[in-house]
Short mmCIF file of C-alpha atoms and ligand atoms in Angstrom, two decimals:
data_model
loop_
_atom_site.label_atom_id
_atom_site.label_comp_id
_atom_site.label_asym_id
_atom_site.label_seq_id
_atom_site.Cartn_x
_atom_site.Cartn_y
_atom_site.Cartn_z
CA MET Z 885 -12.99 -25.36 20.94
CA SER Z 886 -9.22 -25.59 20.67
CA ASN Z 887 -7.17 -23.81 23.30
CA THR Z 888 -4.48 -22.51 20.95
CA PRO Z 889 -4.48 -18.78 20.30
CA THR Z 890 -5.55 -17.50 16.88
CA ALA Z 891 -5.17 -14.17 15.10
CA ILE Z 892 -8.09 -11.71 15.21
CA LYS Z 893 -10.47 -12.02 12.25
CA GLY Z 894 -9.32 -9.76 9.43
CA PHE Z 895 -5.79 -9.44 10.87
CA ALA Z 896 -3.27 -11.45 8.85
CA ASP Z 897 0.15 -12.96 9.60
CA MET Z 898 2.57 -12.60 6.75
CA PHE Z 899 5.42 -15.01 6.14
CA SER Z 900 7.84 -15.01 3.21
CA PRO Z 901 7.23 -14.78 0.24
CA ASP Z 902 4.23 -12.51 1.09
CA SER Z 903 6.43 -10.40 3.35
CA ASP Z 904 9.08 -10.24 0.56
CA ALA Z 905 6.45 -8.76 -1.74
CA PHE Z 906 5.79 -6.03 0.84
CA THR Z 907 9.52 -5.34 1.21
CA LYS Z 908 9.82 -5.01 -2.55
CA MET Z 909 6.87 -2.61 -2.80
CA GLU Z 910 8.35 -0.47 -0.03
CA ALA Z 911 11.77 -0.38 -1.71
CA VAL Z 912 10.29 0.59 -5.09
CA ALA Z 913 8.13 3.27 -3.42
CA ARG Z 914 11.05 4.78 -1.47
CA GLU Z 915 13.26 4.97 -4.54
CA LEU Z 916 10.61 6.31 -6.91
CA PHE Z 917 9.01 8.83 -4.53
CA SER Z 918 12.44 10.27 -3.67
CA ARG Z 919 12.85 11.18 -7.36
CA TYR Z 920 9.81 13.45 -6.96
CA GLY Z 921 11.08 15.06 -3.75
CA TYR Z 922 9.16 13.00 -1.16
CA THR Z 923 10.67 12.09 2.21
CA GLU Z 924 9.39 9.57 4.72
CA LEU Z 925 7.20 10.56 7.66
CA ARG Z 926 6.20 8.07 10.35
CA THR Z 927 3.14 8.98 12.38
CA PRO Z 928 1.52 7.18 15.33
CA ILE Z 929 -1.09 4.47 14.85
CA LEU Z 930 -3.26 5.91 17.63
CA GLU Z 931 -4.75 9.41 17.44
CA TYR Z 932 -7.50 11.19 19.33
CA THR Z 933 -10.84 10.14 17.79
CA GLU Z 934 -11.79 13.77 17.22
CA LEU Z 935 -9.08 14.09 14.54
CA PHE Z 936 -10.76 11.53 12.28
CA LYS Z 937 -14.25 12.89 12.91
CA ARG Z 938 -13.12 16.37 11.91
CA GLY Z 939 -10.83 15.24 9.12
CA ILE Z 940 -12.68 12.43 7.38
CA GLY Z 941 -16.26 13.58 8.01
CA THR Z 942 -18.95 12.28 10.37
CA GLU Z 943 -21.20 11.17 7.47
CA THR Z 944 -18.66 8.73 6.00
CA ASP Z 945 -18.84 4.95 6.43
CA VAL Z 946 -15.30 5.02 7.79
CA VAL Z 947 -16.25 7.26 10.72
CA GLN Z 948 -19.77 5.91 11.23
CA LYS Z 949 -19.15 2.20 10.99
CA GLU Z 950 -15.52 1.22 10.62
CA MET Z 951 -13.28 2.78 13.24
CA TYR Z 952 -11.58 0.90 16.07
CA THR Z 953 -12.34 3.36 18.84
CA PHE Z 954 -11.88 2.90 22.57
CA PRO Z 955 -11.26 4.96 25.70
CA ASP Z 956 -7.76 5.02 27.20
CA ARG Z 957 -7.29 4.59 30.95
CA HIS Z 958 -8.29 8.19 31.54
CA GLY Z 959 -11.42 7.92 29.43
CA ARG Z 960 -10.06 9.85 26.40
CA SER Z 961 -11.41 8.48 23.15
CA LEU Z 962 -8.64 7.07 20.92
CA THR Z 963 -8.89 5.58 17.44
CA MET Z 964 -6.54 3.28 15.54
CA ARG Z 965 -5.91 5.19 12.31
CA PRO Z 966 -8.29 4.09 9.53
CA GLU Z 967 -6.20 6.04 7.00
CA ALA Z 968 -3.03 8.12 7.06
CA THR Z 969 -4.04 11.54 5.69
CA ALA Z 970 -5.67 12.99 8.83
CA GLY Z 971 -2.68 11.99 11.00
CA VAL Z 972 -0.20 13.39 8.46
CA MET Z 973 -2.12 16.70 8.45
CA ARG Z 974 -2.12 16.78 12.25
CA ALA Z 975 1.64 16.14 12.30
CA CYS Z 976 2.40 18.78 9.64
CA ILE Z 977 0.27 21.41 11.38
CA GLU Z 978 1.74 20.53 14.80
CA HIS Z 979 5.33 20.74 13.48
CA ALA Z 980 4.78 23.85 11.31
CA ARG Z 981 5.26 21.95 8.04
CA ALA Z 982 1.94 23.05 6.54
CA SER Z 983 2.43 26.39 4.81
CA ALA Z 984 0.99 28.00 1.70
CA ASP Z 985 4.42 29.51 0.93
CA SER Z 986 6.36 26.28 0.67
CA VAL Z 987 5.86 22.70 -0.47
CA THR Z 988 5.98 19.72 1.88
CA LYS Z 989 6.01 16.27 0.28
CA VAL Z 990 5.88 13.25 2.55
CA PHE Z 991 5.14 9.57 2.21
CA THR Z 992 4.10 7.10 4.91
CA ILE Z 993 3.98 3.33 4.89
CA GLY Z 994 2.20 1.28 7.49
CA PRO Z 995 -0.86 -0.49 8.88
CA MET Z 996 -4.38 1.00 8.90
CA PHE Z 997 -7.45 -0.37 10.66
CA ARG Z 998 -11.06 -0.52 9.49
CA TYR Z 999 -13.82 -2.69 10.87
CA GLU Z 1000 -15.08 -3.92 7.49
CA ARG Z 1001 -16.32 -7.35 6.45
CA PRO Z 1002 -13.13 -9.23 5.54
CA GLN Z 1003 -12.90 -10.74 2.06
CA LYS Z 1004 -10.29 -11.13 -0.68
CA GLY Z 1005 -8.40 -7.84 -0.83
CA ARG Z 1006 -10.21 -6.42 2.20
CA LEU Z 1007 -8.82 -6.78 5.70
CA ARG Z 1008 -9.39 -5.13 9.03
CA GLN Z 1009 -5.68 -4.49 9.42
CA PHE Z 1010 -4.33 -3.55 6.01
CA HIS Z 1011 -1.32 -1.59 4.83
CA GLN Z 1012 -1.08 1.57 2.80
CA ILE Z 1013 1.66 3.35 0.94
CA ASN Z 1014 0.51 6.92 1.22
CA CYS Z 1015 1.78 10.22 -0.27
CA GLU Z 1016 0.78 13.74 0.71
CA CYS Z 1017 1.83 17.03 -0.84
CA LEU Z 1018 1.04 20.28 1.00
CA GLY Z 1019 1.26 23.80 -0.38
CA PRO Z 1020 0.76 23.94 -4.14
CA VAL Z 1021 -2.48 25.17 -5.67
CA GLU Z 1022 -1.34 24.66 -9.27
CA PRO Z 1023 -2.72 21.85 -11.46
CA TYR Z 1024 0.91 20.79 -12.12
CA ALA Z 1025 0.88 19.33 -8.60
CA ASP Z 1026 -2.22 17.24 -9.34
CA ALA Z 1027 -0.73 16.00 -12.60
CA GLU Z 1028 2.64 15.27 -11.00
CA LEU Z 1029 0.99 13.23 -8.24
CA LEU Z 1030 -1.04 11.26 -10.77
CA VAL Z 1031 1.99 10.60 -12.95
CA MET Z 1032 3.93 9.44 -9.90
CA ALA Z 1033 1.14 7.09 -8.80
CA VAL Z 1034 0.93 5.56 -12.28
CA ARG Z 1035 4.72 5.26 -12.63
CA PHE Z 1036 4.88 3.59 -9.22
CA LEU Z 1037 2.37 0.92 -10.22
CA GLU Z 1038 4.20 0.43 -13.53
CA ALA Z 1039 7.52 0.07 -11.69
CA LEU Z 1040 5.95 -2.78 -9.71
CA GLY Z 1041 5.17 -4.51 -13.00
CA LEU Z 1042 1.39 -4.07 -12.72
CA LYS Z 1043 -0.62 -4.11 -15.92
CA ASP Z 1044 -4.21 -3.59 -17.05
CA LEU Z 1045 -5.06 -0.87 -14.58
CA THR Z 1046 -7.58 1.89 -15.29
CA LEU Z 1047 -7.24 5.40 -13.95
CA HIS Z 1048 -10.64 6.89 -13.08
CA LEU Z 1049 -10.72 10.65 -12.84
CA ASN Z 1050 -13.25 13.19 -11.61
CA ALA Z 1051 -13.39 16.77 -10.34
CA LEU Z 1052 -15.39 17.53 -7.19
CA GLY Z 1053 -15.44 21.33 -7.36
CA CYS Z 1054 -14.66 23.80 -4.60
CA PRO Z 1055 -16.60 25.86 -2.02
CA GLN Z 1056 -17.55 28.22 -4.88
CA CYS Z 1057 -19.31 25.67 -7.07
CA ARG Z 1058 -20.03 22.60 -4.99
CA PRO Z 1059 -22.90 23.99 -2.86
CA ALA Z 1060 -24.97 24.72 -5.99
CA TYR Z 1061 -24.22 21.27 -7.37
CA ARG Z 1062 -25.09 19.69 -4.02
CA GLU Z 1063 -28.43 21.45 -4.08
CA ALA Z 1064 -29.10 20.40 -7.68
CA LEU Z 1065 -28.25 16.79 -6.80
CA ARG Z 1066 -30.40 16.90 -3.64
CA ASN Z 1067 -33.40 18.19 -5.60
CA TRP Z 1068 -32.88 15.52 -8.25
CA LEU Z 1069 -32.69 12.80 -5.55
CA ARG Z 1070 -35.79 14.12 -3.80
CA GLN Z 1071 -37.89 13.67 -6.94
CA LEU Z 1072 -37.07 9.91 -6.98
CA ASP Z 1073 -39.63 7.45 -5.67
CA ALA Z 1074 -39.56 7.85 -1.86
CA ASP Z 1075 -38.67 4.19 -1.17
CA ALA Z 1076 -36.39 3.67 -4.13
CA LEU Z 1077 -33.16 4.57 -2.33
CA CYS Z 1078 -31.76 2.56 0.57
CA GLU Z 1079 -32.33 3.91 4.06
CA ASP Z 1080 -28.78 5.31 4.31
CA CYS Z 1081 -29.18 7.15 1.01
CA ARG Z 1082 -32.54 8.64 2.03
CA ARG Z 1083 -30.72 10.16 5.01
CA ARG Z 1084 -27.67 11.12 2.91
CA THR Z 1085 -29.92 12.95 0.43
CA GLU Z 1086 -30.53 15.50 3.18
CA THR Z 1087 -27.20 15.41 5.04
CA ASN Z 1088 -24.57 14.83 2.33
CA PRO Z 1089 -26.07 14.00 -1.08
CA LEU Z 1090 -22.70 13.38 -2.82
CA ARG Z 1091 -22.32 10.29 -0.64
CA VAL Z 1092 -25.35 8.78 -2.46
CA LEU Z 1093 -23.24 8.54 -5.63
CA ASP Z 1094 -20.78 6.37 -3.69
CA CYS Z 1095 -23.39 3.93 -2.30
CA LYS Z 1096 -22.51 0.27 -2.83
CA VAL Z 1097 -26.18 -0.90 -2.94
CA SER Z 1098 -26.84 -1.92 -6.55
CA SER Z 1099 -30.36 -0.42 -6.75
CA CYS Z 1100 -28.98 2.95 -5.58
CA LYS Z 1101 -26.19 2.65 -8.13
CA SER Z 1102 -28.53 2.10 -11.05
CA LEU Z 1103 -31.03 4.74 -9.86
CA THR Z 1104 -28.36 7.43 -9.79
CA GLU Z 1105 -26.87 6.57 -13.18
CA ASN Z 1106 -28.46 9.68 -14.71
CA ALA Z 1107 -27.96 11.98 -11.74
CA PRO Z 1108 -26.62 15.48 -12.50
CA LYS Z 1109 -22.86 15.44 -13.09
CA ILE Z 1110 -20.59 17.61 -11.00
CA THR Z 1111 -18.39 18.28 -14.03
CA ASP Z 1112 -21.35 20.13 -15.60
CA HIS Z 1113 -21.52 22.42 -12.53
CA LEU Z 1114 -17.87 23.43 -12.06
CA CYS Z 1115 -16.97 27.11 -11.68
CA PRO Z 1116 -14.61 28.52 -14.34
CA ASP Z 1117 -11.54 28.18 -12.07
CA CYS Z 1118 -12.28 24.52 -11.27
CA GLU Z 1119 -13.04 23.83 -14.92
CA GLU Z 1120 -9.72 25.32 -16.07
CA HIS Z 1121 -7.84 23.52 -13.29
CA PHE Z 1122 -9.31 20.18 -14.34
CA ALA Z 1123 -8.70 20.86 -18.04
CA GLN Z 1124 -5.04 21.66 -17.32
CA VAL Z 1125 -4.60 18.46 -15.26
CA ARG Z 1126 -5.98 16.48 -18.19
CA ARG Z 1127 -3.77 18.28 -20.70
CA LEU Z 1128 -0.70 17.42 -18.60
CA LEU Z 1129 -1.77 13.78 -18.35
CA ASP Z 1130 -2.27 13.68 -22.11
CA ALA Z 1131 1.21 15.13 -22.60
CA GLU Z 1132 2.59 12.23 -20.55
CA HIS Z 1133 0.45 9.75 -22.50
CA ILE Z 1134 -1.37 8.68 -19.35
CA GLU Z 1135 -4.77 7.26 -20.17
CA TYR Z 1136 -7.80 7.78 -17.94
CA VAL Z 1137 -11.56 7.52 -17.97
CA LEU Z 1138 -13.76 10.31 -16.68
CA ASP Z 1139 -15.99 8.93 -13.93
CA HIS Z 1140 -18.62 11.36 -12.67
CA ARG Z 1141 -19.67 9.03 -9.82
CA LEU Z 1142 -16.22 9.03 -8.29
CA VAL Z 1143 -16.78 11.01 -5.09
CA ARG Z 1144 -14.50 8.86 -2.87
CA GLY Z 1145 -15.42 7.55 0.57
CA LEU Z 1146 -13.91 10.40 2.60
CA ASP Z 1147 -15.33 13.90 2.87
CA TYR Z 1148 -12.21 16.04 2.51
CA TYR Z 1149 -11.79 16.00 -1.27
CA THR Z 1150 -12.03 19.05 -3.54
CA ARG Z 1151 -11.28 19.39 -7.26
CA THR Z 1152 -9.27 16.46 -8.72
CA THR Z 1153 -10.12 13.01 -7.40
CA PHE Z 1154 -9.00 9.67 -8.75
CA GLU Z 1155 -8.90 5.93 -8.28
CA ILE Z 1156 -6.81 3.29 -9.99
CA VAL Z 1157 -8.70 0.06 -10.54
CA SER Z 1158 -7.79 -3.47 -11.58
CA ASP Z 1159 -10.33 -5.93 -12.98
CA ALA Z 1160 -8.12 -8.87 -12.02
CA ILE Z 1161 -8.83 -9.19 -8.29
CA GLY Z 1162 -12.61 -9.18 -8.07
CA ALA Z 1163 -14.86 -6.83 -6.13
CA GLN Z 1164 -12.08 -5.10 -4.18
CA GLY Z 1165 -10.28 -3.93 -7.32
CA THR Z 1166 -9.40 -0.36 -6.32
CA VAL Z 1167 -5.68 -0.45 -5.68
CA ALA Z 1168 -5.16 3.28 -5.17
CA GLY Z 1169 -7.24 6.36 -4.50
CA GLY Z 1170 -6.73 10.01 -3.72
CA GLY Z 1171 -7.08 13.58 -4.82
CA ARG Z 1172 -6.95 17.20 -3.75
CA TYR Z 1173 -8.17 18.36 -0.32
CA ASP Z 1174 -7.75 22.12 -0.27
CA GLY Z 1175 -9.87 22.74 2.85
CA LEU Z 1176 -8.53 19.99 5.10
CA VAL Z 1177 -5.64 21.81 6.76
CA SER Z 1178 -7.81 24.77 7.76
CA GLN Z 1179 -10.60 22.41 8.83
CA LEU Z 1180 -8.09 20.90 11.28
CA GLY Z 1181 -7.07 24.29 12.64
CA GLY Z 1182 -4.09 25.02 10.35
CA GLY Z 1183 -3.85 27.82 7.80
CA GLU Z 1184 -5.36 28.07 4.32
CA VAL Z 1185 -3.03 25.47 2.83
CA SER Z 1186 -3.80 23.38 -0.21
CA GLY Z 1187 -3.05 19.70 -0.27
CA LEU Z 1188 -3.33 16.55 -2.28
CA GLY Z 1189 -2.34 12.93 -2.00
CA PHE Z 1190 -3.14 9.30 -2.58
CA ALA Z 1191 -2.81 5.90 -0.96
CA CYS Z 1192 -2.30 2.40 -2.36
CA GLY Z 1193 -3.55 -0.71 -0.59
CA MET Z 1194 -0.53 -3.00 -0.28
CA GLU Z 1195 -2.51 -6.25 0.13
CA ARG Z 1196 -4.35 -5.48 -3.12
CA LEU Z 1197 -1.12 -4.63 -4.93
CA ALA Z 1198 0.39 -7.89 -3.66
CA LEU Z 1199 -2.46 -9.86 -5.27
CA LEU Z 1200 -1.46 -8.34 -8.62
CA LEU Z 1201 2.33 -8.49 -8.42
CA PRO Z 1202 3.93 -10.71 -11.03
CA GLU Z 1203 5.34 -13.88 -9.42
CA THR Z 1204 9.00 -13.56 -8.63
CA GLU Z 1205 11.18 -16.51 -7.69
CA ALA Z 1206 12.57 -16.39 -4.17
CA PRO Z 1207 16.33 -15.69 -4.38
CA ARG Z 1208 18.48 -18.84 -3.91
CA PRO Z 1209 20.94 -19.05 -1.04
CA ASP Z 1210 24.55 -19.32 -2.20
CA PHE Z 1211 25.69 -22.24 -0.03
CA TYR Z 1212 24.68 -24.87 2.52
CA ILE Z 1213 27.32 -26.51 4.75
CA VAL Z 1214 27.07 -30.14 5.84
CA THR Z 1215 29.44 -31.98 8.19
CA LEU Z 1216 29.94 -35.67 7.58
CA ASN Z 1217 29.81 -38.41 10.22
CA GLY Z 1218 32.84 -38.70 12.43
CA VAL Z 1219 34.09 -35.10 12.30
CA GLY Z 1220 33.03 -34.45 15.88
CA SER Z 1221 32.85 -31.04 17.44
CA ASP Z 1222 36.12 -29.85 15.83
CA GLY Z 1223 34.61 -30.44 12.40
CA ARG Z 1224 31.40 -28.67 13.29
CA THR Z 1225 33.35 -25.74 14.71
CA ALA Z 1226 35.31 -25.55 11.43
CA ALA Z 1227 32.00 -25.60 9.53
CA PHE Z 1228 30.59 -22.90 11.83
CA SER Z 1229 33.65 -20.67 11.18
CA LEU Z 1230 33.44 -21.31 7.44
CA ALA Z 1231 29.79 -20.19 7.41
CA GLN Z 1232 30.70 -16.97 9.24
CA SER Z 1233 33.61 -16.18 6.92
CA LEU Z 1234 31.47 -16.76 3.82
CA ARG Z 1235 28.79 -14.44 5.18
CA ASN Z 1236 31.44 -11.87 6.07
CA ALA Z 1237 32.49 -12.10 2.41
CA GLY Z 1238 28.91 -11.18 1.41
CA LEU Z 1239 27.56 -14.64 0.59
CA LYS Z 1240 24.25 -16.00 1.80
CA GLY Z 1241 23.77 -19.44 3.28
CA GLU Z 1242 23.44 -21.72 6.25
CA MET Z 1243 25.11 -24.55 8.10
CA GLY Z 1244 23.16 -27.67 9.04
CA PHE Z 1245 23.35 -27.82 12.86
CA SER Z 1246 21.89 -31.25 13.42
CA THR Z 1247 24.26 -34.15 14.04
CA ARG Z 1248 21.55 -36.76 13.44
CA SER Z 1249 22.26 -37.99 9.91
CA VAL Z 1250 24.17 -36.87 6.85
CA LYS Z 1251 21.27 -38.01 4.70
CA SER Z 1252 18.81 -35.66 6.35
CA ALA Z 1253 21.41 -32.86 6.25
CA MET Z 1254 21.74 -33.36 2.49
CA ARG Z 1255 17.96 -33.33 2.18
CA GLN Z 1256 17.94 -29.96 3.99
CA ALA Z 1257 20.64 -28.69 1.61
CA GLY Z 1258 18.47 -29.69 -1.37
CA LYS Z 1259 15.38 -28.12 0.16
CA SER Z 1260 17.20 -24.84 0.74
CA HIS Z 1261 17.72 -24.51 -3.04
CA ALA Z 1262 21.29 -23.38 -2.41
CA HIS Z 1263 23.56 -23.15 -5.43
CA CYS Z 1264 26.13 -25.43 -3.78
CA CYS Z 1265 26.74 -27.62 -0.79
CA LEU Z 1266 30.04 -27.60 1.09
CA LEU Z 1267 30.90 -30.90 2.78
CA ILE Z 1268 33.42 -31.28 5.56
CA GLY Z 1269 34.48 -34.80 6.52
CA GLU Z 1270 37.41 -36.17 8.55
CA GLN Z 1271 39.82 -35.92 5.59
CA GLU Z 1272 38.79 -32.35 4.74
CA LEU Z 1273 39.11 -31.32 8.40
CA ALA Z 1274 42.64 -32.68 8.49
CA ASP Z 1275 43.57 -30.97 5.17
CA GLY Z 1276 41.88 -27.59 5.77
CA THR Z 1277 39.67 -28.21 2.72
CA ALA Z 1278 36.00 -28.83 1.86
CA VAL Z 1279 34.21 -30.61 -0.95
CA ILE Z 1280 32.06 -28.30 -3.02
CA LYS Z 1281 29.03 -29.92 -4.64
CA ASP Z 1282 27.25 -28.11 -7.45
CA MET Z 1283 23.58 -28.66 -6.54
CA ASP Z 1284 22.45 -28.24 -10.17
CA SER Z 1285 24.94 -30.50 -11.98
CA GLY Z 1286 25.86 -32.77 -9.05
CA GLU Z 1287 29.59 -32.27 -9.82
CA GLN Z 1288 31.96 -32.36 -6.84
CA ALA Z 1289 35.49 -31.06 -6.30
CA ALA Z 1290 37.83 -30.42 -3.38
CA LEU Z 1291 38.93 -26.90 -2.54
CA PRO Z 1292 41.07 -25.16 0.09
CA LEU Z 1293 38.82 -23.34 2.58
CA ALA Z 1294 40.57 -20.07 1.76
CA ASP Z 1295 39.31 -20.33 -1.84
CA ALA Z 1296 35.71 -21.16 -0.92
CA ALA Z 1297 34.17 -17.70 -1.41
CA ALA Z 1298 35.75 -17.17 -4.84
CA ARG Z 1299 34.83 -20.68 -6.02
CA ILE Z 1300 31.21 -20.26 -4.90
CA ARG Z 1301 30.96 -17.00 -6.85
CA THR Z 1302 32.32 -18.70 -10.00
CA LEU Z 1303 29.82 -21.53 -9.57
CA ILE Z 1304 26.89 -19.11 -9.13
CA ALA Z 1305 27.98 -17.21 -12.24
CA SER Z 1306 27.99 -20.48 -14.21
CA HIS Z 1307 24.40 -21.12 -13.04
CA SER Z 1308 23.20 -17.72 -14.20
CA ASP Z 1309 24.99 -18.21 -17.57
CA ARG Z 1310 23.08 -21.45 -18.03
CA ALA Z 1311 19.71 -19.92 -17.01
P1 LIG F 160 -9.09 5.04 0.56
O1 LIG F 160 -9.68 5.00 -0.79
O2 LIG F 160 -10.00 4.91 1.70
O3 LIG F 160 -8.28 6.41 0.63
O4 LIG F 160 -7.98 3.94 0.67
C1 LIG F 160 -6.91 3.89 -0.25
C2 LIG F 160 -6.64 2.45 -0.66
O5 LIG F 160 -6.42 1.65 0.50
C3 LIG F 160 -7.80 1.77 -1.36
O6 LIG F 160 -7.82 2.11 -2.73
C4 LIG F 160 -7.47 0.31 -1.15
O7 LIG F 160 -6.51 -0.13 -2.09
C5 LIG F 160 -6.84 0.32 0.23
N1 LIG F 160 -7.81 -0.13 1.24
C6 LIG F 160 -8.79 0.60 1.83
N2 LIG F 160 -9.48 -0.15 2.72
C7 LIG F 160 -8.94 -1.39 2.69
C8 LIG F 160 -9.19 -2.62 3.39
N3 LIG F 160 -10.13 -2.71 4.33
N4 LIG F 160 -8.42 -3.70 3.09
C9 LIG F 160 -7.44 -3.62 2.16
N5 LIG F 160 -7.14 -2.48 1.49
C10 LIG F 160 -7.88 -1.39 1.74
C11 LIG F 160 -7.60 6.81 1.74
O8 LIG F 160 -7.35 6.12 2.68
C12 LIG F 160 -7.06 8.22 1.60
N6 LIG F 160 -6.43 8.58 2.89
C13 LIG F 160 -6.10 8.33 0.44
C14 LIG F 160 -5.53 9.69 0.30
C15 LIG F 160 -4.32 10.10 0.68
N7 LIG F 160 -6.18 10.73 -0.18
C16 LIG F 160 -5.39 11.79 -0.12
N8 LIG F 160 -4.26 11.40 0.42
#
């Protein structure tokens, strides 16, 4: 076995252009979410384990199988956040931002950790862009969140996504539905469901609808639908959300199996799915969680939110060309350290003028320096030889046309800008 260190399985390094794609997503998110009144919240990666057990639900796969949990040096159980919502709730309750009388809208961006089997679009350290809105009970909030999620994905240039929508009821109507579903599941052949689902039938039957085992999926195809068991308030709430989506021409499919993998959801739930990236095609998911704040010890405050998986979005982003540097500076043989100092100063002054580029540091050979200039894809190369050093000039070489001309160093920034403009005219 080699002695060089490697990254942990499911934890990825990210160089450019992958990291550029993340920067772009973050910039688009910040700009777009601010139009809807969201501000950024940064929460810790580590929280007390209890928070996730209480927030996400002890019957979920996330809590049962996927958390990175360990004791700290005093034996307190800590967990690396598997999702952002529970931590955001904890922060808002702790800092008195969770109130039924006002609206708090926050977004978070950062790494999450789940011990899942890594595959395309599924990592153990992955990144989410996550939005949470606390306070409003009105269906306008659900519709606004959904519109924002869709507009965000559109702004990234993503196409062919399907919005799946469901309503999960409330404490008024869900218990009766849960019982109806449990009774329906109990009348199935005793061994037909997987072992987990046989247990879930008794402990949390809605989770059966979310099982990934294909035999469980097909067996529950005709299970009772929650949307047939909603109370009048939930029914009207859901109808109004759909009317608002229709008014915005946002298409969706109703998906009665969409119960989500976390236990806190009530009423509207949704996922946005792409067919283009294989099995892990859900790029965003979320919904309303009206009982979560009180479940975590806060007041009776409604809430709703969603999160996008950034690695999955990155797989779908249209290819963008890396931006070209503006210049590359090469010193010719014989200029010595005075010439290289002049080149060094020229590079700084061009950057101070807002241009982007580098100087070749190596003194080994002009040929390899020119090769580096070509590789950098810069718009132009500036050459400084003995003559140029003596005259206070440089030769500017257009890297697309190959044309060369001498210029006074003082004119370099303006001439580079003209040359770049001529390249974009030609493109
Ligand atoms: P979630 O459905 O568990 O919801 O995750 C949201 C998104 O994170 C998924 O749709 C997926 O794109 C991405 N994701 C999840 N696990 C992985 C993974 N192992 N590798 C790569 N990407 C992954 C939540 O986390 C909720 N907290 C969302 C929410 C916010 N609900 C209300 N507010």
